[in-house]
CSV table of C-alpha atoms in Angstrom, one decimal:
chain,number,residue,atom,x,y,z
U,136,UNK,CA,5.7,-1.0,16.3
U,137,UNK,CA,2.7,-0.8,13.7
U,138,UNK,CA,3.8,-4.0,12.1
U,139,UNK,CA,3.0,-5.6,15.8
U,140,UNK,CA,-0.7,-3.8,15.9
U,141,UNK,CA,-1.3,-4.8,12.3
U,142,UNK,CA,-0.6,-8.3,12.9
U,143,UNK,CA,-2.5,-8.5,15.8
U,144,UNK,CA,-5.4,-6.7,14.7
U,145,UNK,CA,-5.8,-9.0,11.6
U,146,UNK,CA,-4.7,-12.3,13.3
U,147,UNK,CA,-8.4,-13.3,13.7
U,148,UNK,CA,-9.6,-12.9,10.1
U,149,UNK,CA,-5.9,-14.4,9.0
U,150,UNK,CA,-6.5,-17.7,10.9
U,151,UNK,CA,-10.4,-18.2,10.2
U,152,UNK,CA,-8.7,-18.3,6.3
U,153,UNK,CA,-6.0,-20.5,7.3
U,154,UNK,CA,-7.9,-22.9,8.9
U,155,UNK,CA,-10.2,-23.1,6.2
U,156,UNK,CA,-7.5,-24.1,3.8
U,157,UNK,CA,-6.6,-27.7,2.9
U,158,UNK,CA,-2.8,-26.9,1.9
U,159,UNK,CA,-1.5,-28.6,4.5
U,160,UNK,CA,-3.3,-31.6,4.7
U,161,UNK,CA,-1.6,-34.6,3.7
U,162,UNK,CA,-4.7,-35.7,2.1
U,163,UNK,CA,-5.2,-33.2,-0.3
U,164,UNK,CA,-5.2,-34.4,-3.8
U,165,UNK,CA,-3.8,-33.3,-6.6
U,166,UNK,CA,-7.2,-32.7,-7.8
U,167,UNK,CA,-8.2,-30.6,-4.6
U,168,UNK,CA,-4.8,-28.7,-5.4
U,169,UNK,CA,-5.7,-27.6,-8.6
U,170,UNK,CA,-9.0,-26.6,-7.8
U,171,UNK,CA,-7.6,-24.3,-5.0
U,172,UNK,CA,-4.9,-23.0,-7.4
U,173,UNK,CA,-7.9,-22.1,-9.8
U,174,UNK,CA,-9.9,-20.1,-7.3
U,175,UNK,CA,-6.6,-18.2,-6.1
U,176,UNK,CA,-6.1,-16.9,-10.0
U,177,UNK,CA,-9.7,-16.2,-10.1
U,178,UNK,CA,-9.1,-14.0,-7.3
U,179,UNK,CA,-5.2,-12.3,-8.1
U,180,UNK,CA,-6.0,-11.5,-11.7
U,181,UNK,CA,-8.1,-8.9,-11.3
U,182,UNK,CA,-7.1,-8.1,-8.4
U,183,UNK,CA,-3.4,-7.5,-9.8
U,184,UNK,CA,-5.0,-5.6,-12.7
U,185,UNK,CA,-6.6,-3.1,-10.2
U,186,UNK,CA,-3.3,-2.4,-8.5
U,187,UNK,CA,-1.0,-2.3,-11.7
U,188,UNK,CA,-3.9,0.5,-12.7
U,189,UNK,CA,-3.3,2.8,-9.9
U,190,UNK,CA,-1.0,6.4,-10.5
U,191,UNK,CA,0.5,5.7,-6.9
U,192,UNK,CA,3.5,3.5,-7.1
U,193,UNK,CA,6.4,5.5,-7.4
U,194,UNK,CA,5.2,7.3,-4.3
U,195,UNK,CA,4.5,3.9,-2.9
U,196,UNK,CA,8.2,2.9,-3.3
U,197,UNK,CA,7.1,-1.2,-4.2
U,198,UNK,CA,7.9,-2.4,-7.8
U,199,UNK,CA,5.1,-4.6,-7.6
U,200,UNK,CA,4.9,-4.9,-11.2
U,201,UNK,CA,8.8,-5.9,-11.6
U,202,UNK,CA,9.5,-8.3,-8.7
U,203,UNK,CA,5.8,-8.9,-7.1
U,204,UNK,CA,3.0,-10.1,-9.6
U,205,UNK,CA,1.6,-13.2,-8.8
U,206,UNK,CA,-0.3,-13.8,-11.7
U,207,UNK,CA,2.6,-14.9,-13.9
U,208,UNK,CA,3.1,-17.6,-11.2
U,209,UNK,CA,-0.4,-19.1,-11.1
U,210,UNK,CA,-0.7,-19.1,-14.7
U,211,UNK,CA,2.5,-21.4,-15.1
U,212,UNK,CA,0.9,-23.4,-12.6
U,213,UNK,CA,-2.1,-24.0,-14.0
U,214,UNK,CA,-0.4,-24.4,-17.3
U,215,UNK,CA,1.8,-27.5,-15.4
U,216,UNK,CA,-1.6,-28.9,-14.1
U,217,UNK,CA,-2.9,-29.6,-17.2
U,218,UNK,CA,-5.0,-26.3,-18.2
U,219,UNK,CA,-4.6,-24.7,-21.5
U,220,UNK,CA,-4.8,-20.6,-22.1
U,221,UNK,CA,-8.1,-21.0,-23.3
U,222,UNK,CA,-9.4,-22.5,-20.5
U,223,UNK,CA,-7.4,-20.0,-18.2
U,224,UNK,CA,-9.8,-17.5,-20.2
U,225,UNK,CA,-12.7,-18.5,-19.2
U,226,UNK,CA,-11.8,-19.1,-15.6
U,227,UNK,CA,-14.3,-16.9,-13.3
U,228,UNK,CA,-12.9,-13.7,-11.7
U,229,UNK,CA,-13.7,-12.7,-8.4
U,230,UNK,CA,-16.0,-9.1,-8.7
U,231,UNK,CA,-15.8,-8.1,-5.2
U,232,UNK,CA,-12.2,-6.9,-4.6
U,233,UNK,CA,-10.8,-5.1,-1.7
U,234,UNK,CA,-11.1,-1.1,-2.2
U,235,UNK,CA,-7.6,0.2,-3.1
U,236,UNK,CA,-9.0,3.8,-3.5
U,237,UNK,CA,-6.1,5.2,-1.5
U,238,UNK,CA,-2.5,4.3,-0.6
U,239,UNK,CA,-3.4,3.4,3.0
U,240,UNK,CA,-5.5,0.7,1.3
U,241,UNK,CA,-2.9,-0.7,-1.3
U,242,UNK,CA,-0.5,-1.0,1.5
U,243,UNK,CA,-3.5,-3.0,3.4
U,244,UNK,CA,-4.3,-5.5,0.4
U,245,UNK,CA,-0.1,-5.5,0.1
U,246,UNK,CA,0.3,-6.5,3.7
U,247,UNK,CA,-2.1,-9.3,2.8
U,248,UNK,CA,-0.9,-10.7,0.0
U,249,UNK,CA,3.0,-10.4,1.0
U,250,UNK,CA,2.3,-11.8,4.2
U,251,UNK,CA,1.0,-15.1,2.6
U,252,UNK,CA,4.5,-15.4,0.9
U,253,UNK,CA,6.0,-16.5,3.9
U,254,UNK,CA,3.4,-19.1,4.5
U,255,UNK,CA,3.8,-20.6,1.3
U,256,UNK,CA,7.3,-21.4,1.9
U,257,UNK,CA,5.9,-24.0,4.0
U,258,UNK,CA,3.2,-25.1,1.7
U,259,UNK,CA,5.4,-25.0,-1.4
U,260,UNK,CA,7.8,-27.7,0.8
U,261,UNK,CA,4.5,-29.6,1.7
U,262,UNK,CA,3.4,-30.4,-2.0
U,263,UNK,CA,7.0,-30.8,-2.9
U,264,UNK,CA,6.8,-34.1,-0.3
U,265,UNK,CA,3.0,-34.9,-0.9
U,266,UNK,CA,2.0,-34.1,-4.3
U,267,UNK,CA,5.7,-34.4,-6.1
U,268,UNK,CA,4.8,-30.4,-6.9
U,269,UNK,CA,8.0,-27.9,-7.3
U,270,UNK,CA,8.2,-24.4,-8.9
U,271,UNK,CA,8.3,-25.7,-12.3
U,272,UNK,CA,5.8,-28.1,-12.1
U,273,UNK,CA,3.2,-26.7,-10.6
U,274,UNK,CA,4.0,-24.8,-7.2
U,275,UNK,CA,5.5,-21.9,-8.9
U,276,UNK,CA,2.6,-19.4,-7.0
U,277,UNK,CA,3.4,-21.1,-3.3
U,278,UNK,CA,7.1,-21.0,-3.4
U,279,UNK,CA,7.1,-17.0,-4.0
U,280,UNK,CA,10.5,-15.1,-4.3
U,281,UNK,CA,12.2,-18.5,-3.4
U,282,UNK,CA,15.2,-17.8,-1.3
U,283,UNK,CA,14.2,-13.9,-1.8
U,284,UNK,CA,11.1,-14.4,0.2
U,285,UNK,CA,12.5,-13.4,3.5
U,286,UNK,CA,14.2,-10.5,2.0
U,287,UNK,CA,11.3,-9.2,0.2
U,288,UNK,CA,8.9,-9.3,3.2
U,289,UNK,CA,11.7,-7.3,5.8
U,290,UNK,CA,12.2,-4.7,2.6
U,291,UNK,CA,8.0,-4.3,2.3
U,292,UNK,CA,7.3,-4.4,6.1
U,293,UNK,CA,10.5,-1.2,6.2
U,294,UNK,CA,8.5,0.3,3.4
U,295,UNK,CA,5.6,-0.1,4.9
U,296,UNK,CA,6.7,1.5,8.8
U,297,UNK,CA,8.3,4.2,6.9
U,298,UNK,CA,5.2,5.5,5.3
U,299,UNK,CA,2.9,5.2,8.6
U,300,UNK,CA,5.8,7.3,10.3
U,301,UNK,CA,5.3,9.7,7.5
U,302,UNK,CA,1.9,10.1,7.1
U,303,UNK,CA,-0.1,7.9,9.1
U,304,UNK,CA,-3.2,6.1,8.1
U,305,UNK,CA,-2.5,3.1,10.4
U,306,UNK,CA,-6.7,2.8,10.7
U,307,UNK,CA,-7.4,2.6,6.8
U,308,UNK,CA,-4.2,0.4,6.3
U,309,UNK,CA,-6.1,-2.3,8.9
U,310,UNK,CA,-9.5,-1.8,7.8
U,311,UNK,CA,-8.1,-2.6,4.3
U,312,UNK,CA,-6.0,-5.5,5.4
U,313,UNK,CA,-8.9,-7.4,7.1
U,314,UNK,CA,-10.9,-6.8,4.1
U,315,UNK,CA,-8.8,-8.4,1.6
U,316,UNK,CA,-8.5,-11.1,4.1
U,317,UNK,CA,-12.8,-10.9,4.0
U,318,UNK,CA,-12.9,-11.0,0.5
U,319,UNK,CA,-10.2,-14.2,-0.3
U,320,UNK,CA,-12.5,-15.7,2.3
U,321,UNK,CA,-15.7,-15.5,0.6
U,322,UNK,CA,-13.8,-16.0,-2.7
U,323,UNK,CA,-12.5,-19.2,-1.5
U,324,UNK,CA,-15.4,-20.5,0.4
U,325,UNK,CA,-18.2,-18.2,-1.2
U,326,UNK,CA,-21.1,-18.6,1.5
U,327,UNK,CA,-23.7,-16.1,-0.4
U,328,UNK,CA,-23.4,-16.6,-3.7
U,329,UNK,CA,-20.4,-14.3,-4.2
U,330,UNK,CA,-20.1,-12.2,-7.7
U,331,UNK,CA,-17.5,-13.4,-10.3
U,332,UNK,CA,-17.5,-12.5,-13.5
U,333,UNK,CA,-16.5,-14.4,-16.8
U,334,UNK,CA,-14.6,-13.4,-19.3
């Protein structure tokens, strides 16, 4: 199965970005949290307004636009942490975004950014219990679809195996994946002075 090679050939870069994350750590402030919460919008803006730009989707067969953003989500939760549109303005956005030049790529970045749905089932329950954080008070972005998220993620991952049955590109479609997992990394933890721009 292609979902099994994906996984594996991306499990490296996936846990060097998990293990870099404080999410879980019962320590984490709510201070720490927002910060975090700040980078991640800095990063899924753009990046979201890149994707919802492409010609592709109906061939695709994802309404990310519909059922997917993520934006909405972290803008409510920075909203409930105490930030104000104009600050969200002036938040930095990340500059270097994963090429989506072709749909073996979106599906890539997709895998990416779907995927970490599931984990955030986990993380949303975790700053329920540490932080007193739910959906509508600031974990909006970590719970995902909610009680959809399992759903969602089968329905994407059959979307996904259907079009690499069709017409391949299982090479780009990693090469893609483990770069948006290279570029929330440096995003997140920018180690050279990693472009953003300002709006």
């Amino acid at each position: 199965m292609f979902l099994k090679r994906l996984r594996q050939a991306t499990s490296g870069r996936h846990r060097a970005l998990e293990c870099q994350l404080p999410l879980l750590d019962p320590r984490l402030s709510r201070q720490s949290y927002h910060r975090i919460v700040s980078r991640f919008f800095g990063y899924y803006e753009p990046l979201e307004a890149r994707l919802l730009s492409l010609p592709w989707w109906h061939e695709i067969g994802v309404d990310y636009a519909a059922e997917r953003r993520k934006t909405p989500r972290l803008e409510s939760d920075l909203i409930a942490l105490g930030e104000t549109p104009e600050a969200l303005a002036r938040l930095p956005r990340c500059a270097e975004l994963p090429a989506v030049a072709s749909i073996p790529q979106v599906f890539g970045c997709l895998y990416v950014i779907e995927g970490a749905t599931l984990g955030g089932q986990l993380i949303s329950r975790h700053l329920q219990a540490h932080l007193g954080l739910s959906p509508a008070s600031g974990a909006a972005f970590f719970n995902g679809y909610g009680v959809q998220t399992g759903r969602r993620w089968q329905a994407f991952g059959a979307t996904l195996t259907a079009l690499v049955q069709r017409t391949g590109g299982e090479d780009d479609i990693i090469a893609s994946a483990n770069d948006t997992f290279a570029t929330i990394d440096e995003w997140l933890f920018p180690t050279s002075g990693t472009r953003a721009t300002h709006p």
